[in-house]
mmCIF file of C-alpha atoms in Angstrom:
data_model
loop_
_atom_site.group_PDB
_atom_site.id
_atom_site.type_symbol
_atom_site.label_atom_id
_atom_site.label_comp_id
_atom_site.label_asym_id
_atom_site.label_seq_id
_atom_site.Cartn_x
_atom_site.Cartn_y
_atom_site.Cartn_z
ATOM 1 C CA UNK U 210 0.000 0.000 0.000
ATOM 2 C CA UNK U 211 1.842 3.288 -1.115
ATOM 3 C CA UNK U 212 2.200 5.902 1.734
ATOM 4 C CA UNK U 213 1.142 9.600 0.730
ATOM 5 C CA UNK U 214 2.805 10.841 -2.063
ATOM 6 C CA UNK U 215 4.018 14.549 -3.189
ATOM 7 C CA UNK U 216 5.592 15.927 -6.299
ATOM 8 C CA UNK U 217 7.645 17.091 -7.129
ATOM 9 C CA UNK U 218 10.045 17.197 -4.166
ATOM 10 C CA UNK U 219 11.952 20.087 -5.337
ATOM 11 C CA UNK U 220 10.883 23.020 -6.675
ATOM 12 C CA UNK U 221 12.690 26.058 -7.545
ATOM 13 C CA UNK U 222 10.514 29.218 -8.810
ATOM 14 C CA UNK U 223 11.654 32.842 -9.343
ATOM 15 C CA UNK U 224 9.266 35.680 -7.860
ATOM 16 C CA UNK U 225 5.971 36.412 -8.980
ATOM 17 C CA UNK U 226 5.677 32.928 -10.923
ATOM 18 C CA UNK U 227 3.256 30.394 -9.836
ATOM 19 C CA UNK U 228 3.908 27.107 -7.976
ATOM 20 C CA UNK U 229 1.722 24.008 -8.035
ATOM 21 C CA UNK U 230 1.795 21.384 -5.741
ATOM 22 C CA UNK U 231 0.458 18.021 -5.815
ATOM 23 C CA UNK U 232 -0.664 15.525 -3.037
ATOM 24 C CA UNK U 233 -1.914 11.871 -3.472
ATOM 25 C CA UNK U 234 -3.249 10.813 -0.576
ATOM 26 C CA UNK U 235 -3.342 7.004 0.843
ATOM 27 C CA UNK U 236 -5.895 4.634 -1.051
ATOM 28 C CA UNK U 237 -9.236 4.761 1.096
ATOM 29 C CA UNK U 238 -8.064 8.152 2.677
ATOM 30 C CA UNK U 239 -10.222 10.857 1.394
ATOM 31 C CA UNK U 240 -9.141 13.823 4.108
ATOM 32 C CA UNK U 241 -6.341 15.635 3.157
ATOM 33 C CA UNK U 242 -4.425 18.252 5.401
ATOM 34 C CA UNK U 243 -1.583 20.735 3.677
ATOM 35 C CA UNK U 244 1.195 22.114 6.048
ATOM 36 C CA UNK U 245 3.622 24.684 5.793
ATOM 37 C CA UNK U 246 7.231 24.371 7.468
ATOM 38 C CA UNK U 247 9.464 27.284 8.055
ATOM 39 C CA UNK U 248 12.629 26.636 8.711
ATOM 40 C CA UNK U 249 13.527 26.564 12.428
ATOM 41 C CA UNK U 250 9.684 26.921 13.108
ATOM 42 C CA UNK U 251 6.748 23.669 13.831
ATOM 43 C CA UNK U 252 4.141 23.004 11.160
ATOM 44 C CA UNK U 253 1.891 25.268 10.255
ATOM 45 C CA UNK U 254 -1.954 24.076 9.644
ATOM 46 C CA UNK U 255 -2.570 25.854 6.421
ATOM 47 C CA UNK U 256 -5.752 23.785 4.816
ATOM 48 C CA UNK U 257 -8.007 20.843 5.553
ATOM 49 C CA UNK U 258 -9.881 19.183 2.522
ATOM 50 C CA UNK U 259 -12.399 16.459 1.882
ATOM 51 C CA UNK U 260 -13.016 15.098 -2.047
ATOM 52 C CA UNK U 261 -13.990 18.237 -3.778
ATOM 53 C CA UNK U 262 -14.908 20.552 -0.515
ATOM 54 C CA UNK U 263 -12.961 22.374 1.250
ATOM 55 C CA UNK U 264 -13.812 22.298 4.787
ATOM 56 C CA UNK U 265 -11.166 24.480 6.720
ATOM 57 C CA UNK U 266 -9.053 27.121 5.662
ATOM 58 C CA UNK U 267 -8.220 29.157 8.340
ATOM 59 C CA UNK U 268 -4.392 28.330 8.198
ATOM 60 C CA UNK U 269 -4.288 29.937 4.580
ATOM 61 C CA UNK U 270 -2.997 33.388 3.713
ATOM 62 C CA UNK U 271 -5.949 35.582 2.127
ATOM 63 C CA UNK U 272 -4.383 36.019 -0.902
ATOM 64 C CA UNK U 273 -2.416 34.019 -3.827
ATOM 65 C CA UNK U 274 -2.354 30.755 -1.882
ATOM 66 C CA UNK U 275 -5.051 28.149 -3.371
ATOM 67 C CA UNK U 276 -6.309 24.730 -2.444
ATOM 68 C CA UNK U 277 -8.707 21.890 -4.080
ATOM 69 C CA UNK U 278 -9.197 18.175 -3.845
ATOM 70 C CA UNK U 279 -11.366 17.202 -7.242
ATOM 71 C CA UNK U 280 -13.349 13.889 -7.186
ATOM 72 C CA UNK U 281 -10.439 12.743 -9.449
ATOM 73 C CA UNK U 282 -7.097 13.092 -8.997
ATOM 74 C CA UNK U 283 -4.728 14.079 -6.339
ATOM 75 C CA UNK U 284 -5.242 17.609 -4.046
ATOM 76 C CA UNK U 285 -3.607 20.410 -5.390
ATOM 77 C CA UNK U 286 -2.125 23.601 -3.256
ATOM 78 C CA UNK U 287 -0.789 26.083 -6.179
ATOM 79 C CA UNK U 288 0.378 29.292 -4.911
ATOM 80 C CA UNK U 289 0.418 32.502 -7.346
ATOM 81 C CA UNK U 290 2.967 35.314 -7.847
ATOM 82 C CA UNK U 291 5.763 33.511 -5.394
ATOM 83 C CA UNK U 292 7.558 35.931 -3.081
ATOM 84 C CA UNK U 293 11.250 34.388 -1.222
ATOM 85 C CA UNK U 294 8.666 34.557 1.836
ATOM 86 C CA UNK U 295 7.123 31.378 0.408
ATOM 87 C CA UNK U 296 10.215 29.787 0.609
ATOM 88 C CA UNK U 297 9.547 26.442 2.539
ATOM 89 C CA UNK U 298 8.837 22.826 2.806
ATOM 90 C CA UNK U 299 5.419 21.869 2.013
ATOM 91 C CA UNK U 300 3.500 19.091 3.630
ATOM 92 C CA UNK U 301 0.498 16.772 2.609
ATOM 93 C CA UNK U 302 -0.848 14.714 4.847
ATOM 94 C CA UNK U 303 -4.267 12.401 4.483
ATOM 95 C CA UNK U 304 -6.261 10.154 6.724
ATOM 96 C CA UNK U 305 -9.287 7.672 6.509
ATOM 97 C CA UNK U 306 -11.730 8.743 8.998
ATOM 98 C CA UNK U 307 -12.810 12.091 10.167
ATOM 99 C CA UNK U 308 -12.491 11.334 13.682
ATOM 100 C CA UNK U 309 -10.381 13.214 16.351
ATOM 101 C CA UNK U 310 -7.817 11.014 17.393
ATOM 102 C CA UNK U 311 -6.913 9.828 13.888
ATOM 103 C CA UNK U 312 -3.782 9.097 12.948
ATOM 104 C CA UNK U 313 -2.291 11.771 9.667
ATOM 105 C CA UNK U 314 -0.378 10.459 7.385
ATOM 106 C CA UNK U 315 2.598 12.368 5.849
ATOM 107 C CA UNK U 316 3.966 12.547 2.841
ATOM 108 C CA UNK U 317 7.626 13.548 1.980
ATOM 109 C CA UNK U 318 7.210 16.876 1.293
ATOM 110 C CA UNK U 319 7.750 19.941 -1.396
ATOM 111 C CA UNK U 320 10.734 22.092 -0.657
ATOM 112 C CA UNK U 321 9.616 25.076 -2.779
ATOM 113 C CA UNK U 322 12.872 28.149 -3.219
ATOM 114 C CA UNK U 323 11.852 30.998 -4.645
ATOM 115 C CA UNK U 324 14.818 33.011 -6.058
ATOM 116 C CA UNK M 194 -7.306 27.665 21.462
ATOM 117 C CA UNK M 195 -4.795 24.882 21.830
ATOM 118 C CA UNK M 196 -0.921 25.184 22.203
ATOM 119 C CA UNK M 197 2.293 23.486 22.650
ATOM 120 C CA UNK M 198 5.733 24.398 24.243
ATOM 121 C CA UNK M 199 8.503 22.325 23.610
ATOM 122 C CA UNK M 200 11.185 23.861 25.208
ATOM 123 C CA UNK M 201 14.189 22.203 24.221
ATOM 124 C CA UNK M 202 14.717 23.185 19.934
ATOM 125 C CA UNK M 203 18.007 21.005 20.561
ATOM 126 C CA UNK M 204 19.037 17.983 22.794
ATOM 127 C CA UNK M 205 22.529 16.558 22.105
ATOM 128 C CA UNK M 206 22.770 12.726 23.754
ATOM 129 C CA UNK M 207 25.682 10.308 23.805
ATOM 130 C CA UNK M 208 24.343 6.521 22.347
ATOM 131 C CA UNK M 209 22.675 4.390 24.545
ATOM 132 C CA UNK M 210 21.909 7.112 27.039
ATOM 133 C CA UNK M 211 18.660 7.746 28.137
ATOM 134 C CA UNK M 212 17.034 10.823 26.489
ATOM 135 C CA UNK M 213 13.892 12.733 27.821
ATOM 136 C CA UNK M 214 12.242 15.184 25.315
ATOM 137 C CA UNK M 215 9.842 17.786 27.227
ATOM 138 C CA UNK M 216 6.658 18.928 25.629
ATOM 139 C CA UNK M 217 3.604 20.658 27.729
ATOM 140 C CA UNK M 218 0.346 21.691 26.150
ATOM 141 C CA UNK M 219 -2.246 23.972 26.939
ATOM 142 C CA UNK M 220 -6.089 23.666 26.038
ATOM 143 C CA UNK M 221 -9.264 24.428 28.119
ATOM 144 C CA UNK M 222 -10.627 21.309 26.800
ATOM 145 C CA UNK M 223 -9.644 17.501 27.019
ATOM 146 C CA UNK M 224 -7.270 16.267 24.344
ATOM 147 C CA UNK M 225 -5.371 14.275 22.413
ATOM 148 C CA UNK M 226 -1.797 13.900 22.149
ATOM 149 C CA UNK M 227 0.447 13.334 19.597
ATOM 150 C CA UNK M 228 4.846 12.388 19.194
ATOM 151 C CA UNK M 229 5.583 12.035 15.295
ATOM 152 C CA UNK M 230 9.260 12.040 14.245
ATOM 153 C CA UNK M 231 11.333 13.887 11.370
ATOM 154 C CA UNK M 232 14.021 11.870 9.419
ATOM 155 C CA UNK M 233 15.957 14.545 7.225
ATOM 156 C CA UNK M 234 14.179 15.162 4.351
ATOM 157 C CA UNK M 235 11.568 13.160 5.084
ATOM 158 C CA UNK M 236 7.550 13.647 6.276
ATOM 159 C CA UNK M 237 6.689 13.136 9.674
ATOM 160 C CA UNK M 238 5.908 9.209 11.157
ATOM 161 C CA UNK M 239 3.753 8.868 14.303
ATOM 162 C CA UNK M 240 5.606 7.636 16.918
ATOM 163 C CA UNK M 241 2.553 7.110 19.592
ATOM 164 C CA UNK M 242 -0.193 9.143 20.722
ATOM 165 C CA UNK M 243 -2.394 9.231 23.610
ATOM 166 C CA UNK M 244 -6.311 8.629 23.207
ATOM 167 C CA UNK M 245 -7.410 7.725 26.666
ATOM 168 C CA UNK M 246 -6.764 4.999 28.972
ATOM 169 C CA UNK M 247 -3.308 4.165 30.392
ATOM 170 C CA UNK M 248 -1.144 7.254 30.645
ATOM 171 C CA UNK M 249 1.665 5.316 29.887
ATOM 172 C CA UNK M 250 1.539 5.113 25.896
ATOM 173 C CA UNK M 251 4.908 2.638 23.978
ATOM 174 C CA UNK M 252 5.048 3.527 20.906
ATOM 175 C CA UNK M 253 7.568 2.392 17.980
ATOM 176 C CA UNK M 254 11.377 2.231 18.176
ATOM 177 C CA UNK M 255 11.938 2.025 22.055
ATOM 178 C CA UNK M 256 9.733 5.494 22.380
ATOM 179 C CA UNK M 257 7.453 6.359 25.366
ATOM 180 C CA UNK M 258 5.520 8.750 26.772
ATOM 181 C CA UNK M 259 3.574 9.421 29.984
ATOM 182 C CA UNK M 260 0.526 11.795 29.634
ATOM 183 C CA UNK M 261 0.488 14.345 32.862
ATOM 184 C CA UNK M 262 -3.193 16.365 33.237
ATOM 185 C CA UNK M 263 -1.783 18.132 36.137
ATOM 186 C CA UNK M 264 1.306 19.518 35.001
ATOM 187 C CA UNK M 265 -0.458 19.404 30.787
ATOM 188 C CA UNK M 266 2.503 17.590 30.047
ATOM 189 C CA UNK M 267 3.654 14.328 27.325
ATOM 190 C CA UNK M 268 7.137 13.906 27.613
ATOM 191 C CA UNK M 269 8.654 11.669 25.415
ATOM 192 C CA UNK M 270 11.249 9.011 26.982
ATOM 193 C CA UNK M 271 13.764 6.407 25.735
ATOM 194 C CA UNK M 272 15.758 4.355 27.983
ATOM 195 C CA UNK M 273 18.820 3.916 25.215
ATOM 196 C CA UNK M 274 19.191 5.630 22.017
ATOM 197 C CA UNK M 275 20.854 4.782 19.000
ATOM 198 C CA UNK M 276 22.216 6.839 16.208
ATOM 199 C CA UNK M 277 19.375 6.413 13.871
ATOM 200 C CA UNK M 278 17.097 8.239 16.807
ATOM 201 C CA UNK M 279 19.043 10.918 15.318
ATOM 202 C CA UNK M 280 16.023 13.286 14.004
ATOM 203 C CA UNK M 281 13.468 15.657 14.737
ATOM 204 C CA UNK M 282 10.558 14.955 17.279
ATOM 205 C CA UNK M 283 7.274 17.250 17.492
ATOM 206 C CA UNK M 284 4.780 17.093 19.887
ATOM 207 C CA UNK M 285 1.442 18.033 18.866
ATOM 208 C CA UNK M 286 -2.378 18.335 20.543
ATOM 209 C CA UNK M 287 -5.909 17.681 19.075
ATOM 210 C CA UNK M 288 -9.229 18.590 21.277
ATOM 211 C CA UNK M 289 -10.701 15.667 22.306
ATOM 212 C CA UNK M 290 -14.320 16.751 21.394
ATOM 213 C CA UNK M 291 -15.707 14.276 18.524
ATOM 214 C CA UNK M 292 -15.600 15.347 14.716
ATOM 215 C CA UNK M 293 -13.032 17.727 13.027
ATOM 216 C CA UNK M 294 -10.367 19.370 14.994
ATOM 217 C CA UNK M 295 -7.415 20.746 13.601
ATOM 218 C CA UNK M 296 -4.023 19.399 14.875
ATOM 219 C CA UNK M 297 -1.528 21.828 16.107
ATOM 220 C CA UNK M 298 2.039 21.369 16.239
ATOM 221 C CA UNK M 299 5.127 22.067 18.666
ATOM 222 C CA UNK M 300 7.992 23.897 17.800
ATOM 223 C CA UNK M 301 10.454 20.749 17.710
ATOM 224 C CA UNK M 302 12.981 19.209 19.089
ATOM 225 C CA UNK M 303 16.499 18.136 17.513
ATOM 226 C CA UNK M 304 17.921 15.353 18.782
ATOM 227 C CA UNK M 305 21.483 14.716 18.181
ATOM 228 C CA UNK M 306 22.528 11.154 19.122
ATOM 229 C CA UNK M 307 27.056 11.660 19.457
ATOM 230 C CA UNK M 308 28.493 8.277 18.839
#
């Protein structure tokens, strides 16, 4: 059973272009949670996403940052007009059941550097 | 609101010493409790969490942790490490209320296991 998978891994983009990152989640996992890592700083919740709803999106910035999870395919978080603030690791993670105590699983991650 | 303080960003350890890695929480509800672990350049792995029940939790690897209401604490323990312990370790909290909570993360802790 393949664990969560990301791509790419890497990304490099200079400012103001857009970045698109993609998360396949577990088979039979259809909650999906994005995460931002700064260096020397914890995750940061950024968006939580059921198939083709997106149900909390508190943790994302207001503007340029995007998220979606269609009925086929894997989740998507593309971010618009890149600024070196973006600079970070990016982190999927999905799990089966809504309930609170519910193990996430994570995938590998996008390091996205914006020049 | 939920938080978590782990106080320690780095803890160097010789092998097969024991290792204790703080992490306190606050919440002004019941909750859940989470250690995952951070290979470098690699998504996070649960090492245990902490439902209900015993307040002793064993996870994977050798880990444990003993969940403190009092003090709002979930220390992580391990009576020997090894070099491959070498990695990062984040504590992080979920309310225990039922449904969709969002997870929130520690700060992190480095552990460097010196041969």
């Amino acid at each position: 059973n393949a664990g969560v998978m990301q791509n790419p891994r890497h990304l490099v983009r200079r400012r103001g272009q857009e970045a698109r990152l993609r998360c396949s989640p577990m088979k039979g996992h259809s909650h999906v949670y994005w995460y931002r890592q700064l260096p020397e700083e914890g995750l940061k919740f950024m968006v939580y996403l059921q198939k083709e709803n997106i149900i909390d999106e508190s943790g994302m910035p207001k503007e340029r940052f995007s998220a979606e999870f269609p009925k086929e395919g894997p989740s998507i978080l593309r971010i618009q007009q890149v600024v070196r603030g973006d600079s970070a690791a990016y982190f999927c993670a999905s799990s089966p059941l809504l309930a609170g105590g519910e193990t996430q699983y994570f995938g590998p991650g996008t390091r996205l550097l914006v020049l | 609101a939920q938080s978590v303080t782990q106080l320690d960003s780095q803890v160097p350890v010789f092998e097969e010493a024991p290792v204790e890695l703080r992490c306190n929480y606050s919440s002004s509800v019941s909750v859940y409790l989470f250690w995952y672990v951070q290979y470098p350049n690699q998504g996070l792995q649960l090492l245990l969490k902490y439902l209900s029940g015993s307040t002793l939790v064993k996870g994977i690897n050798g880990f444990e942790a003993e969940f403190n209401k009092s003090q709002t604490s979930f220390h992580l323990r391990k009576p020997s490490v090894h070099i491959s312990d070498t990695a990062e370790y984040f504590c992080a909290v979920t309310p225990n209320s039922g449904g969709y909570q969002k997870v929130t993360f520690g700060t992190g802790t480095k552990l460097q296991v010196i041969p």
